[in-house]
Coordinates of N, CA, C and O in Angstrom, one line a residue:
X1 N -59.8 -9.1 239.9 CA -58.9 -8.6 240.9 C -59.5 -7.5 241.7 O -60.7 -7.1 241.6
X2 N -58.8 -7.1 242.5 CA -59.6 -6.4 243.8 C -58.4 -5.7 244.4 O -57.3 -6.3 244.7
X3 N -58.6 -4.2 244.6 CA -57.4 -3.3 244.9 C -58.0 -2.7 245.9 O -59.2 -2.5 245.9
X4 N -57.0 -2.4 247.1 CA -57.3 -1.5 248.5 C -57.2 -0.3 247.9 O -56.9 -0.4 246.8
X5 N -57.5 0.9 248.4 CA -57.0 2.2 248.7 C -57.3 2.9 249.9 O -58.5 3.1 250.3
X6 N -56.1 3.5 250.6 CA -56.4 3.7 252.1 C -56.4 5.2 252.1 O -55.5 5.8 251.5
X7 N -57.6 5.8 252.7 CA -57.4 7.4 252.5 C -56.3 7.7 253.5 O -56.0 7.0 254.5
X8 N -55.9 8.5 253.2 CA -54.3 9.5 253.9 C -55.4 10.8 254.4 O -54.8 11.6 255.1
X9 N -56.5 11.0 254.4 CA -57.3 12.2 255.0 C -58.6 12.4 254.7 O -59.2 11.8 253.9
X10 N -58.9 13.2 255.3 CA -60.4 13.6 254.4 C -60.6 15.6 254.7 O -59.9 16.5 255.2
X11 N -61.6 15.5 254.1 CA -61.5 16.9 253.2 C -63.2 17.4 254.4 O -64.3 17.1 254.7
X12 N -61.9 18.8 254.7 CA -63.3 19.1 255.7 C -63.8 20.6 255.3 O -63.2 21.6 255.6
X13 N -65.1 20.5 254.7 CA -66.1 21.4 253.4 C -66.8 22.3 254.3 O -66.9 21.9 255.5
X14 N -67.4 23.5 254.0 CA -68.4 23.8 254.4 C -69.5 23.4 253.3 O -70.7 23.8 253.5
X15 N -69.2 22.4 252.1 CA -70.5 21.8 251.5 C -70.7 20.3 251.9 O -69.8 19.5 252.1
X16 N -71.8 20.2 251.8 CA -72.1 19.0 252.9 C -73.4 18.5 251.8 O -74.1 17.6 252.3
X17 N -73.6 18.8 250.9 CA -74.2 18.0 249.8 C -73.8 18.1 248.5 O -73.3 19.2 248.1
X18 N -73.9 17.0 247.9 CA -73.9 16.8 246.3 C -74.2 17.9 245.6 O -73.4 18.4 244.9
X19 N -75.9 18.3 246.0 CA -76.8 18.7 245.1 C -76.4 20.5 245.2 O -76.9 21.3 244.3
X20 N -75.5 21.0 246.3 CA -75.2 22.6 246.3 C -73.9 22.9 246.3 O -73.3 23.9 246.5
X21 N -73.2 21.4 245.9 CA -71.5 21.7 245.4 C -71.6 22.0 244.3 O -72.5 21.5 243.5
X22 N -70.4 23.2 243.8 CA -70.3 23.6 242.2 C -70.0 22.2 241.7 O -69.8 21.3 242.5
X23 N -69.8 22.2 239.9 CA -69.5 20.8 239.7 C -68.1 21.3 239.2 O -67.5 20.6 238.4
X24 N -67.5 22.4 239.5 CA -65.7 22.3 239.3 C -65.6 23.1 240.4 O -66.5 23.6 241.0
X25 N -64.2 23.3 240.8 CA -63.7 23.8 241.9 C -63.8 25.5 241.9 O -64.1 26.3 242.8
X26 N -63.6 25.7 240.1 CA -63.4 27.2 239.5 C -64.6 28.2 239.4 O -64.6 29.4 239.3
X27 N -65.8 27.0 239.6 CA -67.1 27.6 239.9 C -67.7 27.5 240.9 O -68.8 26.9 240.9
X28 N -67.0 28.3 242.4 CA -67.3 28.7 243.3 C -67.0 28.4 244.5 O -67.1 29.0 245.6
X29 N -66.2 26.9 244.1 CA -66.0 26.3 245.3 C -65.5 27.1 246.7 O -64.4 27.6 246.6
X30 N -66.0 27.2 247.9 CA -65.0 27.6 248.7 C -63.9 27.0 249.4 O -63.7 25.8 249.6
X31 N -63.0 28.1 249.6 CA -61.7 27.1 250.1 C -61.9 26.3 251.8 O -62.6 26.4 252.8
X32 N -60.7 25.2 251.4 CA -61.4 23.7 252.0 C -60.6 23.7 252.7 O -60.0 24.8 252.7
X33 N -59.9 22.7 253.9 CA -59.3 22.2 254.9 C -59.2 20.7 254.2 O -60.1 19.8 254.0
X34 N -58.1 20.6 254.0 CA -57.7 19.0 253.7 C -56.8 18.6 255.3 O -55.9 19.2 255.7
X35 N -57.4 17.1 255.8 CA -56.8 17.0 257.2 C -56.1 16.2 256.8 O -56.6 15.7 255.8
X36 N -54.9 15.6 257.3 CA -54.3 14.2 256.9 C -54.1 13.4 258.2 O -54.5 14.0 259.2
X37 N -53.8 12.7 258.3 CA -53.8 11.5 259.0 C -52.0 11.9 259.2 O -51.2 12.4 258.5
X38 N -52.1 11.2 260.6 CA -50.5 12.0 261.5 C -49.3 10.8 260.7 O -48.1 11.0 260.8
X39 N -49.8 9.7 260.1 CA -48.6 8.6 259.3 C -48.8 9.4 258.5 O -49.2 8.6 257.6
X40 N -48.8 10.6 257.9 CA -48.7 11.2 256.4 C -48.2 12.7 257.0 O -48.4 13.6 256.1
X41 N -47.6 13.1 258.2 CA -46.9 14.3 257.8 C -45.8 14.4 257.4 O -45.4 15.5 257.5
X42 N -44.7 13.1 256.8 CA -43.7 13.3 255.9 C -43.5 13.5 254.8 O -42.6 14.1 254.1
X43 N -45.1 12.7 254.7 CA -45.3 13.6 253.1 C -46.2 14.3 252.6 O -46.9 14.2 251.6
X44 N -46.2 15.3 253.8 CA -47.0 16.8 253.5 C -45.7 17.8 253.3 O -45.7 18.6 252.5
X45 N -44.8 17.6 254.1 CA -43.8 18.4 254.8 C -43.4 19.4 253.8 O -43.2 20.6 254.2
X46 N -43.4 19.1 252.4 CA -42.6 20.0 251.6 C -43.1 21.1 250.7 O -42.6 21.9 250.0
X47 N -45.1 20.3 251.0 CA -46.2 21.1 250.3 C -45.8 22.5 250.7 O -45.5 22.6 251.8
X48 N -45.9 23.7 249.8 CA -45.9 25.3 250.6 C -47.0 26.0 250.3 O -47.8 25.6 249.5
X49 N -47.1 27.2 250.8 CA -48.2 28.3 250.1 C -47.6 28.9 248.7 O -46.5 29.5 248.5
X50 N -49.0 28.4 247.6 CA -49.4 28.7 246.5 C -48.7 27.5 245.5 O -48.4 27.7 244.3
X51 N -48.5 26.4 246.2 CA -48.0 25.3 245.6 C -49.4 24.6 245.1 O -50.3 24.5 245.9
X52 N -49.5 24.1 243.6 CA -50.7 24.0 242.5 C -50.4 22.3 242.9 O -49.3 22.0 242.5
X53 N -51.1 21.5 243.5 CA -51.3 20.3 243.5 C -52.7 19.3 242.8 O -53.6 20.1 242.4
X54 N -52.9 18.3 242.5 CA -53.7 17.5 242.6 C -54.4 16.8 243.6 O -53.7 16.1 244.3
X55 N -55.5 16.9 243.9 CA -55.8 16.1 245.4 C -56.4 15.2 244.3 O -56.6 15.7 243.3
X56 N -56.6 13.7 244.6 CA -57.1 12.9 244.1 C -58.3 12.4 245.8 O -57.7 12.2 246.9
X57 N -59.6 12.2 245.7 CA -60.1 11.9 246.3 C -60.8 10.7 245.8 O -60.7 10.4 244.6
X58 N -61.5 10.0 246.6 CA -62.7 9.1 246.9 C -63.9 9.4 247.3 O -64.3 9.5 248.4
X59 N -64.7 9.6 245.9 CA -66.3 10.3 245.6 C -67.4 9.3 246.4 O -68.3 8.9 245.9
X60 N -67.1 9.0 247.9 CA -67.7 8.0 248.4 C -69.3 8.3 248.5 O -70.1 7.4 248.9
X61 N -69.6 9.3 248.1 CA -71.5 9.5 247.9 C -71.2 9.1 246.2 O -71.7 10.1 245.7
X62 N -70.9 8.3 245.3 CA -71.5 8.3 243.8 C -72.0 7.1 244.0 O -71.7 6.3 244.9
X63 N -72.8 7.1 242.9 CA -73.5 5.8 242.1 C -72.7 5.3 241.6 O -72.2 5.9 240.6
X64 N -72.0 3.9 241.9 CA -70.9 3.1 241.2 C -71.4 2.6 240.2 O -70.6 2.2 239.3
X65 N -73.3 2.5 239.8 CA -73.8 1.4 238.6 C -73.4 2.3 237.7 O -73.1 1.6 236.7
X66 N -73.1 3.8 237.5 CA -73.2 4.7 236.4 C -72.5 4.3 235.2 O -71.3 4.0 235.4
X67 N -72.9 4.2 234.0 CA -71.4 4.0 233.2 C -72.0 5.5 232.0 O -71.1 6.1 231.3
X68 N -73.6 5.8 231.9 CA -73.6 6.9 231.3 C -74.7 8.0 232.1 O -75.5 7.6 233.0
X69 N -74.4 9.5 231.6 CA -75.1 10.1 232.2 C -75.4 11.4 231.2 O -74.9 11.5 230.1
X70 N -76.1 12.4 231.8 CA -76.1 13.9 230.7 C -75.1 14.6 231.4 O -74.7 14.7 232.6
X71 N -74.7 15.1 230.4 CA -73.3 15.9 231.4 C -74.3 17.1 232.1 O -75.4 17.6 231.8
X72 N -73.1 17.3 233.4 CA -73.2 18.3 234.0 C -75.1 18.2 234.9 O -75.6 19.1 235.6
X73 N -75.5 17.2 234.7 CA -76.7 16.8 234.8 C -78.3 17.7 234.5 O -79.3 18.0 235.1
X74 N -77.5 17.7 232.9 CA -78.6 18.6 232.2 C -79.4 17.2 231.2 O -78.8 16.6 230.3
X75 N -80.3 17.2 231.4 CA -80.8 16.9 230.3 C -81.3 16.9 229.3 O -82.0 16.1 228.7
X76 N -80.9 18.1 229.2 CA -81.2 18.8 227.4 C -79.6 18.1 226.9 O -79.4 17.7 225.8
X77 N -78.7 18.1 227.8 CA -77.5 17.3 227.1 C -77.3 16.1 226.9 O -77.6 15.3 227.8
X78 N -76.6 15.8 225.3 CA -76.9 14.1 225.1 C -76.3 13.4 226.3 O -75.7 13.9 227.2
X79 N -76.7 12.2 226.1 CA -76.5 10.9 227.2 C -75.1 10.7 226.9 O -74.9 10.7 225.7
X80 N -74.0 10.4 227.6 CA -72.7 10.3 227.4 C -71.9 9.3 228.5 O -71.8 9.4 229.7
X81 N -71.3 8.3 227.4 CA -70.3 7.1 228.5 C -69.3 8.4 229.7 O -68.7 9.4 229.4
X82 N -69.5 7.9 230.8 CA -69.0 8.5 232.0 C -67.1 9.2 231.9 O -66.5 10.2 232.4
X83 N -66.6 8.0 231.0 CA -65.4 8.4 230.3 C -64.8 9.5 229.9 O -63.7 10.1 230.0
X84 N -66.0 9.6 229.3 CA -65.9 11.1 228.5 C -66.4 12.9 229.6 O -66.4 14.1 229.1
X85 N -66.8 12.4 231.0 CA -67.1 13.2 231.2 C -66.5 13.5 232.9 O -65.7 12.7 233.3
X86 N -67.0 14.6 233.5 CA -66.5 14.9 234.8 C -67.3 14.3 236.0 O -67.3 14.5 237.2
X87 N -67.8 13.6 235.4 CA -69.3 12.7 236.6 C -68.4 12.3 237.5 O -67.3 11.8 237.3
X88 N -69.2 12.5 239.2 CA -68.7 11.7 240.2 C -69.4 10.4 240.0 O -68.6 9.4 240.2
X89 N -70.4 10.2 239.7 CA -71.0 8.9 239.0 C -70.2 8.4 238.3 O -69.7 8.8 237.2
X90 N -69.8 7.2 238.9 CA -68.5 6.3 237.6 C -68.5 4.8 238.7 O -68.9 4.6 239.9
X91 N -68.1 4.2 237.9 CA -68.0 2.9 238.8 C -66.7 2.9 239.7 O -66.9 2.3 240.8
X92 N -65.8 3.2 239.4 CA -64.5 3.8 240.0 C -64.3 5.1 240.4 O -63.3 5.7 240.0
X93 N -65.3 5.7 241.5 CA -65.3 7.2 241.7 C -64.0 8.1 242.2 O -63.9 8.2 243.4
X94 N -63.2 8.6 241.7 CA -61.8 8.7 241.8 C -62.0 10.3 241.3 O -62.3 10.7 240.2
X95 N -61.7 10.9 242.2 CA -62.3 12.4 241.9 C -60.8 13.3 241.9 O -60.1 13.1 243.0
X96 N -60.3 13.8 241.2 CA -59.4 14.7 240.4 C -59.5 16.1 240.7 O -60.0 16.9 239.9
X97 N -58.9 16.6 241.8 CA -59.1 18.4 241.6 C -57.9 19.2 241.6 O -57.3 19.1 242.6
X98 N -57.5 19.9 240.7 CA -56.5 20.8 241.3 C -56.9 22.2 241.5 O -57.7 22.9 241.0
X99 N -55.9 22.3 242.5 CA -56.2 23.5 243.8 C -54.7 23.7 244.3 O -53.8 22.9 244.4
X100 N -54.7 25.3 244.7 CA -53.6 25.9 245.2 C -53.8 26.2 246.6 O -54.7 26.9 247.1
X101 N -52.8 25.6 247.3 CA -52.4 25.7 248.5 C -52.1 27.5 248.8 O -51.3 28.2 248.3
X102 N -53.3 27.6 250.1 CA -53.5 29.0 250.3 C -52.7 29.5 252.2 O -52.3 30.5 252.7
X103 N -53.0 27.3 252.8 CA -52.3 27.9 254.1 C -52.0 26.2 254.6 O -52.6 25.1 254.2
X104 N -51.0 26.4 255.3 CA -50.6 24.8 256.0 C -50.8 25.4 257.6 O -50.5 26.5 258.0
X105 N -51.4 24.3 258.3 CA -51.3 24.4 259.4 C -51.2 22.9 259.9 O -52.1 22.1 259.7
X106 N -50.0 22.6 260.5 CA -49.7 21.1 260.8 C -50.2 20.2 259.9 O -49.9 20.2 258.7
X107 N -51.0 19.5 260.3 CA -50.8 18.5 259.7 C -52.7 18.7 258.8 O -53.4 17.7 258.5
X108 N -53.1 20.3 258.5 CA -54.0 20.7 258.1 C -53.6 21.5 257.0 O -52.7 22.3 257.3
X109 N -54.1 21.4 255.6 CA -53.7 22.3 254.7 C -54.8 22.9 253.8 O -55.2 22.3 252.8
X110 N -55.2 24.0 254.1 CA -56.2 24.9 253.1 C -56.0 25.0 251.9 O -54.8 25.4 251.6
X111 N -56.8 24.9 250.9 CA -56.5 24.8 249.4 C -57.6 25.7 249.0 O -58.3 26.3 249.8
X112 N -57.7 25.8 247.9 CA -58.9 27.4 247.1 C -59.7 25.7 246.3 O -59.3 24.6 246.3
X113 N -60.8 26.2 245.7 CA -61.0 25.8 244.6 C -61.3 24.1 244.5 O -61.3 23.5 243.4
X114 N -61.6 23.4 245.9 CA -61.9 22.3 245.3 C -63.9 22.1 246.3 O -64.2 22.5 247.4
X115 N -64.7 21.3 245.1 CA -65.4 21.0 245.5 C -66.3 19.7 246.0 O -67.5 19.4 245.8
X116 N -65.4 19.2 246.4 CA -65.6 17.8 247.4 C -66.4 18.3 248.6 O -66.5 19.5 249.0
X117 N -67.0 17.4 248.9 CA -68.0 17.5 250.5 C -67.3 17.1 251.7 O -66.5 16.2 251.7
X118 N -67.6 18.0 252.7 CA -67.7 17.2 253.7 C -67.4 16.2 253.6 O -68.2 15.3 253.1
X119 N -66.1 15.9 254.3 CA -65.9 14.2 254.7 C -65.8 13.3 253.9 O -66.1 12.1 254.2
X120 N -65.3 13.6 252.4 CA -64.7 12.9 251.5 C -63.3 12.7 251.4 O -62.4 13.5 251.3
X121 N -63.1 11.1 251.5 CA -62.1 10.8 251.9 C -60.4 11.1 250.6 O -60.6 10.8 249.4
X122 N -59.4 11.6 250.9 CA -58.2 11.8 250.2 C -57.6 10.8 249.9 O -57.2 10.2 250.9
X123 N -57.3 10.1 248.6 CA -56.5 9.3 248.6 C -54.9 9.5 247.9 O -54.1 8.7 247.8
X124 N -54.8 10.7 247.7 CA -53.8 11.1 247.1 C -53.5 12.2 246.8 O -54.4 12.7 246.2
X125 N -52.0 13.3 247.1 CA -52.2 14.3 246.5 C -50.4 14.3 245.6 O -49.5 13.7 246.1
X126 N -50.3 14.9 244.3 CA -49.7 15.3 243.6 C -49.4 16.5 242.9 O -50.2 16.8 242.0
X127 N -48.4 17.3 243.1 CA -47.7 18.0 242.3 C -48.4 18.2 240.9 O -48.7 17.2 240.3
X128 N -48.6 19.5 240.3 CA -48.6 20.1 238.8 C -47.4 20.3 238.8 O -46.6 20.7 239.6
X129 N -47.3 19.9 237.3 CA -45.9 20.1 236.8 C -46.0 20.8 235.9 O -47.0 20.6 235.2
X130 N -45.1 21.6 235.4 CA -45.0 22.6 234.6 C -44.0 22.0 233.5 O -43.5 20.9 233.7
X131 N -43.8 22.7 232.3 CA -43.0 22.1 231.3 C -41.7 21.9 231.4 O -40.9 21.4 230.6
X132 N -41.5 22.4 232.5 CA -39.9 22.7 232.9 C -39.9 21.4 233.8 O -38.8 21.1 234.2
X133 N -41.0 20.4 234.5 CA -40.3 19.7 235.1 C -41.2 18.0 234.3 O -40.8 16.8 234.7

């Protein structure tokens, strides 16, 4: 079987490689500009400042063959199925960050804390939910 996924935006970084992006958002990342595409400002509309979302992106620079690697890409660390780890290396690169919305501007919204590159495309973003919801 064979599944589309159409990005809704892409993510505009001042990091522009792999090799000088932190590998979490919490270590260092600077805050980013997520653009969306103008068929998605209905469902930006209700994002606000300091609202804790999920951006789900599309790691379009990984190695799809990966299925193991050293984490964090140390290799003093054992070799480990990609499953188990935060690799953009995966065969299904589907990259996971949450980040708090710091400013909206139309149909542009600044977030803290994620570290995607340049021009990695958004395929989704989601609400943190707290125990109360």
């Amino acid at each position: 079987m064979t599944y589309e996924i159409h990005p809704i935006g892409v993510v505009e970084s001042p990091l522009t490689d792999r090799a000088s992006a932190p590998k979490q958002g919490v270590e260092g990342a600077p805050s980013t500009w997520l653009t969306f595409d103008p068929a998605m400002a209905e469902g930006i509309r209700d994002l606000t400042v300091g609202d804790e979302v999920f951006v789900l992106t599309w790691l379009h620079l990984a190695d799809r063959s990966v299925v193991a690697v050293h984490p964090r890409d140390d290799p003093r660390n054992p070799l480990t199925g990609v499953f188990s780890t935060r690799s953009a290396d995966r065969p299904n690169p589907v990259g996971l960050h949450r980040v708090r919305v710091l400013a909206i501007d139309g149909l542009r919204v600044r977030v803290a804390d994620l570290e995607a590159v340049d021009g990695t495309p958004i395929v989704d973003v989601k609400p943190v939910l707290d125990a109360t919801r």
